[in-house]
Tab-separated table of C-alpha atoms in Angstrom:
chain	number	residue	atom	x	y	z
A	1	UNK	CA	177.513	103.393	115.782
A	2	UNK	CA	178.563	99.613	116.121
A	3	UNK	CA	181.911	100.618	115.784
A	4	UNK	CA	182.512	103.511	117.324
A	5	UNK	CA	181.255	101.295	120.814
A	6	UNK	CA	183.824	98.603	119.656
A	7	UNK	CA	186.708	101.016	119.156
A	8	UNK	CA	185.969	102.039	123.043
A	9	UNK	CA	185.149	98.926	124.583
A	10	UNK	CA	188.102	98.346	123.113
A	11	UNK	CA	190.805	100.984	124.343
A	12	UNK	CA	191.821	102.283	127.371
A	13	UNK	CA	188.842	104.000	129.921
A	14	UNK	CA	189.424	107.882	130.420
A	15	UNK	CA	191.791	109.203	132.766
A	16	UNK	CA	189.435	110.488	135.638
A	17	UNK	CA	192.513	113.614	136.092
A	18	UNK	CA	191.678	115.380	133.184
A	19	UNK	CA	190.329	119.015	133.591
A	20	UNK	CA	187.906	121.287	131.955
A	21	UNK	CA	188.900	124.279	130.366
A	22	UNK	CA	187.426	126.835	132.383
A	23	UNK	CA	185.473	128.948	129.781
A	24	UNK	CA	183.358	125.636	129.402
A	25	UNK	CA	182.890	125.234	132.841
A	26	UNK	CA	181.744	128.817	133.124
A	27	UNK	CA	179.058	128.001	130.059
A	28	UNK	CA	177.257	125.459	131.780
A	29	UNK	CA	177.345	127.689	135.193
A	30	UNK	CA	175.640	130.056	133.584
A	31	UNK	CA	173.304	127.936	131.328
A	32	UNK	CA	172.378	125.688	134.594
A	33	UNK	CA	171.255	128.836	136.671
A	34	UNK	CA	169.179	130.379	133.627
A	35	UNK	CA	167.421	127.214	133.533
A	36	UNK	CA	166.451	126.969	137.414
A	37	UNK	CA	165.202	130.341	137.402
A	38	UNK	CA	162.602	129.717	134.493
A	39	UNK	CA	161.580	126.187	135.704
A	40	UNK	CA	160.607	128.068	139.423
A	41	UNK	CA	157.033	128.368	140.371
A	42	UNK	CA	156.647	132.369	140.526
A	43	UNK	CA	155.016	133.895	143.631
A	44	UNK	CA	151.922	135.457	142.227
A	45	UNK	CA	151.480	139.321	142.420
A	46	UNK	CA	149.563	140.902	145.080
A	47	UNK	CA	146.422	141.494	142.296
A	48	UNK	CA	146.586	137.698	141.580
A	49	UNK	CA	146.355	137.187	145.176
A	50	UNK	CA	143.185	139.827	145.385
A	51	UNK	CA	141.403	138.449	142.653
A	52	UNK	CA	141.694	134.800	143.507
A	53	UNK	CA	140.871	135.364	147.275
A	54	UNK	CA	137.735	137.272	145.567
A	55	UNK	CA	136.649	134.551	143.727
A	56	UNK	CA	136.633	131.953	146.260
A	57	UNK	CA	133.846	133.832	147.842
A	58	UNK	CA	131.623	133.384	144.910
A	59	UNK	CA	129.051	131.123	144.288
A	60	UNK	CA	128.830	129.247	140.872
A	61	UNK	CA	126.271	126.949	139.578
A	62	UNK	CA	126.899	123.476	139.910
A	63	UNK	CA	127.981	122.025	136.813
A	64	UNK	CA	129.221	125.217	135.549
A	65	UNK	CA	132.045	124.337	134.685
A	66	UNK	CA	133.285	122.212	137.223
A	67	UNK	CA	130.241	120.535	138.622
A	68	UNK	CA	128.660	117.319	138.240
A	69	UNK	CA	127.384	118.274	134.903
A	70	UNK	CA	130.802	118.706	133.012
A	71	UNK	CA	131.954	115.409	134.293
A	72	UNK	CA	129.096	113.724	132.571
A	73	UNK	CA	129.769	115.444	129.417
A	74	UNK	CA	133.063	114.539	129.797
A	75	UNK	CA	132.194	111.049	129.813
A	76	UNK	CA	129.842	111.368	127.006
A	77	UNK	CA	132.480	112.823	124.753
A	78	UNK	CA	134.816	110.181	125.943
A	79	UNK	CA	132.142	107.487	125.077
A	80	UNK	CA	132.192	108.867	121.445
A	81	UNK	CA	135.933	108.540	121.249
A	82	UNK	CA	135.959	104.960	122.234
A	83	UNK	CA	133.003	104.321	119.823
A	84	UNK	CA	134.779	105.981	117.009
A	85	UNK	CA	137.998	104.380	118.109
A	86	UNK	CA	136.434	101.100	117.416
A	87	UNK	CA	134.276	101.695	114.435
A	88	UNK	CA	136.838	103.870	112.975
A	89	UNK	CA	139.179	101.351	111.774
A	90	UNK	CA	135.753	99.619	109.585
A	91	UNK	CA	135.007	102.842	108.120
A	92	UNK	CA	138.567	103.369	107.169
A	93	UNK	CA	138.638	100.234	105.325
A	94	UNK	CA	135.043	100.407	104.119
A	95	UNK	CA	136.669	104.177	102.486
A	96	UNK	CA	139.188	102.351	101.366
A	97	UNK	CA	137.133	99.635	99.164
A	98	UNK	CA	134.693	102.166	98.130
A	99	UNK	CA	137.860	104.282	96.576
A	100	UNK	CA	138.970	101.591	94.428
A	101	UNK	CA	135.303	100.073	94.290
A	102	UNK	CA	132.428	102.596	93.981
A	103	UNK	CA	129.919	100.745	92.683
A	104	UNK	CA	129.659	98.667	95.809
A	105	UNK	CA	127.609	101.385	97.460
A	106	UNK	CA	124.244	101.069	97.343
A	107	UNK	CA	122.739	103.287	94.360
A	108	UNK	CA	125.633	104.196	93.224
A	109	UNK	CA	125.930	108.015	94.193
A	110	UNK	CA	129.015	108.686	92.121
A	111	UNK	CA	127.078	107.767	89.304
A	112	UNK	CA	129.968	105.161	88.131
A	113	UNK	CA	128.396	101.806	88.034
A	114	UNK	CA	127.748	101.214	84.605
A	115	UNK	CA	126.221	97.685	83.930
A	116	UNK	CA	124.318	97.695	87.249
A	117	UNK	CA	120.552	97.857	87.633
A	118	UNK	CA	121.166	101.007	90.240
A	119	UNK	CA	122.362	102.824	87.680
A	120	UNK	CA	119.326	105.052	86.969
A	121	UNK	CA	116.036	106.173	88.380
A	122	UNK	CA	112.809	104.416	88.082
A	123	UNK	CA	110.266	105.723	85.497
A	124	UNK	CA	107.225	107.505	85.974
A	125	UNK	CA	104.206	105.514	85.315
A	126	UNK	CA	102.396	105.024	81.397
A	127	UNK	CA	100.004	107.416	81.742
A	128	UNK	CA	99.094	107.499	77.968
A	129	UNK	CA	99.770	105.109	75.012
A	130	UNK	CA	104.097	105.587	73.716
A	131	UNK	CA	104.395	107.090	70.273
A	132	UNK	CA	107.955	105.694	69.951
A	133	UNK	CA	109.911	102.438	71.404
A	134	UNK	CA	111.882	103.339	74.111
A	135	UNK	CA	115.509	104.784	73.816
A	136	UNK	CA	118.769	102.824	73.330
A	137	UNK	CA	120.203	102.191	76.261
A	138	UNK	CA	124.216	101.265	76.726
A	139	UNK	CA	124.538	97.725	75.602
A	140	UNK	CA	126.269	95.547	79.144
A	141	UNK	CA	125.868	91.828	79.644
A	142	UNK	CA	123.404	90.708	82.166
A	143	UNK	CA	124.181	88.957	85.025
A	144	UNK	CA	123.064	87.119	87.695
A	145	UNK	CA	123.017	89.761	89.995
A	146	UNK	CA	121.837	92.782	87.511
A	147	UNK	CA	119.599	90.882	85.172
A	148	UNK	CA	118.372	94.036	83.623
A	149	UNK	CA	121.863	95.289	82.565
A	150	UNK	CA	121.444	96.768	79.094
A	151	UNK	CA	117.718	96.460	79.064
A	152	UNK	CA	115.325	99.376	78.727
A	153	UNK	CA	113.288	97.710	81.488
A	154	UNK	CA	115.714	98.675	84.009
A	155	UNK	CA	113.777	101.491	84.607
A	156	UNK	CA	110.751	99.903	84.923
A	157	UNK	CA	109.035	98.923	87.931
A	158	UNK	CA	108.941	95.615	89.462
A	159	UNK	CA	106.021	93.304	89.382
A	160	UNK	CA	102.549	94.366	90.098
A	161	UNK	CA	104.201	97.526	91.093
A	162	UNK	CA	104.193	98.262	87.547
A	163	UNK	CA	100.390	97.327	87.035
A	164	UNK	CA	99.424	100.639	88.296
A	165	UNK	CA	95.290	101.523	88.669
A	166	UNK	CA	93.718	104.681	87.223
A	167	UNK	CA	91.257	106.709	90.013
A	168	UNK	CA	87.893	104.785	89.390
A	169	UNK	CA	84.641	107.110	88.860
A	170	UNK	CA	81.377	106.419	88.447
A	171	UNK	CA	80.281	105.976	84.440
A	172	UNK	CA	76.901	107.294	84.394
A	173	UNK	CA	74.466	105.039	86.575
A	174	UNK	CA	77.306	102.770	87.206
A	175	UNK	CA	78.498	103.257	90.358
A	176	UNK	CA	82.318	104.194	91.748
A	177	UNK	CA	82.458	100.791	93.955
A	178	UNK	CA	81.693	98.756	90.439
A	179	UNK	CA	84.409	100.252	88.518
A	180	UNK	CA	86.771	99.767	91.478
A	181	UNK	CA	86.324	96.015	91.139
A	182	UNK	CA	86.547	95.768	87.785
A	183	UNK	CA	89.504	97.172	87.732
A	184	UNK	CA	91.319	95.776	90.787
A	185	UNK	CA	90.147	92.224	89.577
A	186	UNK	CA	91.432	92.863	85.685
A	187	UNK	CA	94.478	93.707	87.722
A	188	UNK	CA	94.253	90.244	90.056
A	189	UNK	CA	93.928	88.476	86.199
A	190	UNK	CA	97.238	89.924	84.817
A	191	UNK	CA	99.038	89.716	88.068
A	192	UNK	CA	97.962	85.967	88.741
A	193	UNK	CA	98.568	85.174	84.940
A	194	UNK	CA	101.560	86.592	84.794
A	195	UNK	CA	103.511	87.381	87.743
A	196	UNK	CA	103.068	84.400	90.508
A	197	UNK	CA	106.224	82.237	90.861
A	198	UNK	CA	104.667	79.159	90.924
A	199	UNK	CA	102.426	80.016	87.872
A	200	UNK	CA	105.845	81.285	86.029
A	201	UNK	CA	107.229	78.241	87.268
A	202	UNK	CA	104.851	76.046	85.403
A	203	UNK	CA	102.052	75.653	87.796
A	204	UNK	CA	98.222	75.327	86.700
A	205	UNK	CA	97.039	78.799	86.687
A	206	UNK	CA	94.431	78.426	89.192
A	207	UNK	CA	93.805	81.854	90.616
A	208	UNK	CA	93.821	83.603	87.621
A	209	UNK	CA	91.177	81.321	86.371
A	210	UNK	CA	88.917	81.915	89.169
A	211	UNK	CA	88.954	85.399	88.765
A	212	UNK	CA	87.012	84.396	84.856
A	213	UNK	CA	83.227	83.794	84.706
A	214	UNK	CA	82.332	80.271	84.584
A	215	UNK	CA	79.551	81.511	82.829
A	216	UNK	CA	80.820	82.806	79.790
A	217	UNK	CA	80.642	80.028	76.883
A	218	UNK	CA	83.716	77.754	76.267
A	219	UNK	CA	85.993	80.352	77.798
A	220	UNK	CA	87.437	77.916	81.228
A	221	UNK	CA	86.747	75.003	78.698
A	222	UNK	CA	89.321	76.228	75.922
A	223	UNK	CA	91.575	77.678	78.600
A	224	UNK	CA	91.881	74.462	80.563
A	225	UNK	CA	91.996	72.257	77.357
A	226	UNK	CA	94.953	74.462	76.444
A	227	UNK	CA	96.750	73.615	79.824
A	228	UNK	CA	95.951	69.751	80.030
A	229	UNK	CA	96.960	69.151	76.123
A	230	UNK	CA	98.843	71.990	74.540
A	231	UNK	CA	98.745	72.657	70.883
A	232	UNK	CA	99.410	75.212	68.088
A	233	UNK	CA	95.475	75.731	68.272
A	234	UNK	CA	95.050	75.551	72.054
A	235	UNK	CA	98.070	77.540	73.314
A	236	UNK	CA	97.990	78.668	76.681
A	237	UNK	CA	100.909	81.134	76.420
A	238	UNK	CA	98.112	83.248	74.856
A	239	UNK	CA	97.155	84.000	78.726
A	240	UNK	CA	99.353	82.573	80.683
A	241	UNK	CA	103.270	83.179	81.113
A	242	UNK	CA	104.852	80.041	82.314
A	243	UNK	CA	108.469	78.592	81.980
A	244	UNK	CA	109.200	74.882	81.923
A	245	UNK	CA	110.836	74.205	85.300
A	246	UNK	CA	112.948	71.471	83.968
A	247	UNK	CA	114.661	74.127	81.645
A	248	UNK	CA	115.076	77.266	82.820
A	249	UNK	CA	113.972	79.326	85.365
A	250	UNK	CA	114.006	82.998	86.997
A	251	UNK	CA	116.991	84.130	88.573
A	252	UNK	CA	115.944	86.310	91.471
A	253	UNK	CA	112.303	87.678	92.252
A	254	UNK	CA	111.932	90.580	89.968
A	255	UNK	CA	110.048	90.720	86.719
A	256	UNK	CA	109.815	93.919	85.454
A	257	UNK	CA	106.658	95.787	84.594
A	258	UNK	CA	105.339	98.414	82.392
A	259	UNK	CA	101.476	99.600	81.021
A	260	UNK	CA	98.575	100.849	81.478
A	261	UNK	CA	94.647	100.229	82.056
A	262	UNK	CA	91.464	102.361	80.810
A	263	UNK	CA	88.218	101.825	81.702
A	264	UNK	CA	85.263	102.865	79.939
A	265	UNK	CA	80.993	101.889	79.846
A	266	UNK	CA	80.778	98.209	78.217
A	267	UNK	CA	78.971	96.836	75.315
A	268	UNK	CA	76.837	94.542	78.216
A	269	UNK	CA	75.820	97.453	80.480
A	270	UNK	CA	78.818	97.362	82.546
A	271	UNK	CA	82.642	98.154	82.837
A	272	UNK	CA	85.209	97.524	79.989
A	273	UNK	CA	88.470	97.368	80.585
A	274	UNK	CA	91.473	97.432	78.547
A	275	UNK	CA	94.842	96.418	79.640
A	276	UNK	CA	97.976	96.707	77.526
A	277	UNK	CA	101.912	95.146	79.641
A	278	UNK	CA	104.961	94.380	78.749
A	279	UNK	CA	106.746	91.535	81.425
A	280	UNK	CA	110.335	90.967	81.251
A	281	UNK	CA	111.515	87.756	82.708
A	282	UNK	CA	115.278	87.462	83.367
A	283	UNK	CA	116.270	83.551	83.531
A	284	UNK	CA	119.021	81.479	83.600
A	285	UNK	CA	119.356	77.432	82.595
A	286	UNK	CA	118.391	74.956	85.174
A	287	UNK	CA	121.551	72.983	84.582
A	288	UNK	CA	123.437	75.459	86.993
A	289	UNK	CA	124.716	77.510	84.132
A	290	UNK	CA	125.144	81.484	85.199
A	291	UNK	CA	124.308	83.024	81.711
A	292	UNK	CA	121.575	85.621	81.615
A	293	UNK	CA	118.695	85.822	78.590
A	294	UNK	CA	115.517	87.709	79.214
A	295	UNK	CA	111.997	86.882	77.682
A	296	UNK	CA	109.626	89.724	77.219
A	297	UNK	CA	105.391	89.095	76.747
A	298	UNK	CA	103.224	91.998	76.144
A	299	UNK	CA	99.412	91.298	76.256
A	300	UNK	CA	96.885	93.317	75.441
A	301	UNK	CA	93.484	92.382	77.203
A	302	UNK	CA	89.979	93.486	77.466
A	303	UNK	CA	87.601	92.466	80.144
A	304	UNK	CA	84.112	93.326	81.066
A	305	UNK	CA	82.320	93.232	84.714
A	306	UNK	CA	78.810	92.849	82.883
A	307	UNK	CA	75.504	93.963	84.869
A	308	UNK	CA	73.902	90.758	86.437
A	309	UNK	CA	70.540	92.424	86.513
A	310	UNK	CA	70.664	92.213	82.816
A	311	UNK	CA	72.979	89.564	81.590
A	312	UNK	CA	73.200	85.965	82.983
A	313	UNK	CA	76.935	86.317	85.016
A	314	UNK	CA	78.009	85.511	87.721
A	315	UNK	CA	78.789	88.493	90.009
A	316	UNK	CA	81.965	89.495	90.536
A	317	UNK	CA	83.539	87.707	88.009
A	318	UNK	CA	85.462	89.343	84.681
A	319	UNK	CA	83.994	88.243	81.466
A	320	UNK	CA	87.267	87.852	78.767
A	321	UNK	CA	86.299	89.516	75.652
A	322	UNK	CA	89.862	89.667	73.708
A	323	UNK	CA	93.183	88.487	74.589
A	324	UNK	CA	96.500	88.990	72.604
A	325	UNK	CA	100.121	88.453	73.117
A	326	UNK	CA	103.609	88.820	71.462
A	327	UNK	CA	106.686	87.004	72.952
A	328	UNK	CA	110.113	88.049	72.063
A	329	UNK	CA	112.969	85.672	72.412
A	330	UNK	CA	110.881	82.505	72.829
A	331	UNK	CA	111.250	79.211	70.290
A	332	UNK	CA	108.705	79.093	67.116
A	333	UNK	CA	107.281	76.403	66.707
A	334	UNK	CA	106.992	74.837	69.823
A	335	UNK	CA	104.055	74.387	71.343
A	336	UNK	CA	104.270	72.566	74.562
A	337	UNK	CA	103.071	75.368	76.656
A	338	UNK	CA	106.006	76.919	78.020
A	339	UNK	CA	108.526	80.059	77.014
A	340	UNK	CA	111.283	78.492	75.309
A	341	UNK	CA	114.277	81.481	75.883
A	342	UNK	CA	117.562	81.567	73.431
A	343	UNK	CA	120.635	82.303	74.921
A	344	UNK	CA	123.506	83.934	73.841
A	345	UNK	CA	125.469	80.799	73.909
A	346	UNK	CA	122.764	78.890	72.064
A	347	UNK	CA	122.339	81.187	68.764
A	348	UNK	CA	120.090	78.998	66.486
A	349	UNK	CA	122.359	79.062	63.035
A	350	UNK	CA	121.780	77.348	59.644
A	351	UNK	CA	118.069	76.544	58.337
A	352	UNK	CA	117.018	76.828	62.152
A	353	UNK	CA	117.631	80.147	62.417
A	354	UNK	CA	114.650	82.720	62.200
A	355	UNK	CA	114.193	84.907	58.825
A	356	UNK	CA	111.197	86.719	59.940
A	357	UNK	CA	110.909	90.708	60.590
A	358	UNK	CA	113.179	91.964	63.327
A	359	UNK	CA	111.091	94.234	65.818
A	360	UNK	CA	111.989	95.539	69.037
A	361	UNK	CA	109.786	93.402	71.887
A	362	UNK	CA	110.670	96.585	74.521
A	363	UNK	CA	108.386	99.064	71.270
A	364	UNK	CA	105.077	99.871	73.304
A	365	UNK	CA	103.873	102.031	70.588
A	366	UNK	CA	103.596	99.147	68.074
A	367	UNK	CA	100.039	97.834	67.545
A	368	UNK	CA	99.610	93.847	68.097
A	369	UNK	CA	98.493	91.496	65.299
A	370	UNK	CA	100.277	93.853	62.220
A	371	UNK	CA	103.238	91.650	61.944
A	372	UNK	CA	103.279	88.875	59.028
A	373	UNK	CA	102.932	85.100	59.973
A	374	UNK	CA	105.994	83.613	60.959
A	375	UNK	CA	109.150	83.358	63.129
A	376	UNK	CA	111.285	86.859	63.459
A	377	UNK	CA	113.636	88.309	65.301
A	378	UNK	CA	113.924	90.388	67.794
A	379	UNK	CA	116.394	93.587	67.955
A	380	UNK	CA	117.308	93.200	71.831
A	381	UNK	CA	116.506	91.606	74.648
């Protein structure tokens, strides 16, 4: 194109003498008047005429359409154009993303984000004791922002959630309302024992204590000797789940939960009570460090609401007849009263590292107690 212009900017201009052969000139006659006659408005027929004279004499609705009505709709579907118009271009990109990034929707519907806590669907709750630990599961990292990854208690629910009550009836003479609060306040034990963040944290234990009898010899006094001076023989991770702030703590809110409770007539003329959890705690280091490890406790407890007509109690208040607890992936022999986690990072090696059993903390059916003294290991975390 450039220069083809040059070569006629550059030449001489056209003589303005030189004819058209007439056979061209002919063409475009004829082409010009073919194209004037279609471009012509027509003069409609004399039935055109008829019927549109006919239907000016008509009356329509308003709004049908032409009236007031289909204007507004108008508008309305114009309004939804300029919405989409502007939201459009989001969406686009948010399609976009979620092509090359699925799992950043929200559960996960394509079923693709493998090492996320979204992954799968929460379980139904224990309704009866587990024959058998719970299945392997696939074997991803945790992080910061899926703690759970690669943990069977993924499925679980989430804090006192998970501490689900069974539908309290009356046991013989004792009434419905009893058995209600004895269970709701076993409940209030576990949950305040195990599950408050400032308890976890390392905080004196104080709610869950008031929920125990004062009554009920040496009970408060062991528990609270336990908290003031811990010691191999006054341990009060044997009730209480607490972390040493100063080491690690949680990362997020969630601990996950999973048991069940029973109730049945006491020994002391009132309501027993038998608990039986697993917690998971997912923490991190408090120097800042992003690496995940997860402690898990299971206690087993058994409570009483004893009948203050025949005992000497104090009403309302849970008498502690049993307590027991396993930790998995806490320091032996360390008895300062707090969880002592091992991460990944930190492997003990050498004479420090355990040479007890292995067992698998997330194993429900397993019965407390049966294991032989000493440290173990644990088969996942």
């Amino acid at each position: 194109m450039s220069d083809r212009r040059s070569e006629q900017s550059s030449g001489d201009e056209p003589s303005s003498s030189s004819s058209i052969p007439d056979e061209v000139w002919e063409q475009f006659i004829r082409d010009t008047e073919r194209d004037i006659r279609k471009s012509a408005p027509k003069e409609p027929s004399a039935r055109a005429r008829e019927v549109t004279e006919r239907l000016k004499g008509r009356q329509e609705p308003e709004g049908w359409r032409t009236g007031p009505a289909w204007r507004e709709m108008e508008g309305r579907a114009a309004r939804r154009r300029k919405i989409w118009a502007v939201v459009g271009l989001p969406v686009a990109i948010a399609v976009a993303v979620v092509a090359m990034r699925p799992s950043l929707i929200p559960g996960d519907p394509f079923g693709s984000s493998s090492g996320t806590d979204t992954a799968t669907s929460p379980l139904p709750a224990e309704t009866a004791a587990p024959t058998a630990p719970p299945s392997a599961v696939a074997a991803d990292t945790p992080t910061l922002a899926h703690p759970f990854a690669g943990s069977p208690a993924l499925r679980w629910a989430d804090g006192a959630d998970g501490i689900v009550l069974p539908k309290a009836t009356a046991l013989g003479s004792i009434p419905r309302d009893r058995v209600e609060l004895a269970l709701q306040q076993t409940k209030k034990l576990l949950v305040d024992a195990n599950l408050d963040p400032e308890v976890v944290a390392g905080a004196h234990p104080d709610a869950a204590l008031a929920v125990l009898d004062p009554k009920q010899p040496r009970l408060l006094d062991d528990l609270n000797t336990a908290l003031r001076t811990p010691s191999k023989a006054h341990d009060p991770l044997s009730l209480f789940s607490r972390f040493d702030p100063e080491d690690v703590h949680l990362t997020g809110q969630v601990v996950k939960t999973r048991g069940r409770i029973t109730f049945a007539k006491g020994k002391f003329q009132g309501v027993a009570v038998h608990a039986d959890f697993t917690f998971v705690y997912p923490v991190v280091r408090a120097d800042g460090s992003t690496e995940v490890a997860r402690t898990i406790v299971r206690r087993v407890i058994d409570t009483e609401l004893s009948d203050p007509a025949h005992y000497q109690v104090t009403p309302g208040r849970l008498s502690l007849l049993s307590y027991v607890q396993d930790a998995g992936n806490s320091a032996c022999d360390i008895y300062d009263g707090y969880l002592h986690p091992q991460f990944p990072s930190q492997a003990p090696t050498g004479s420090a590292a355990p040479t007890g059993p292995s067992v698998d903390p997330y194993d429900r059916s397993r019965k407390l107690g049966t294991e032989p003294e000493g440290c173990g290991t644990v088969s996942r975390t």
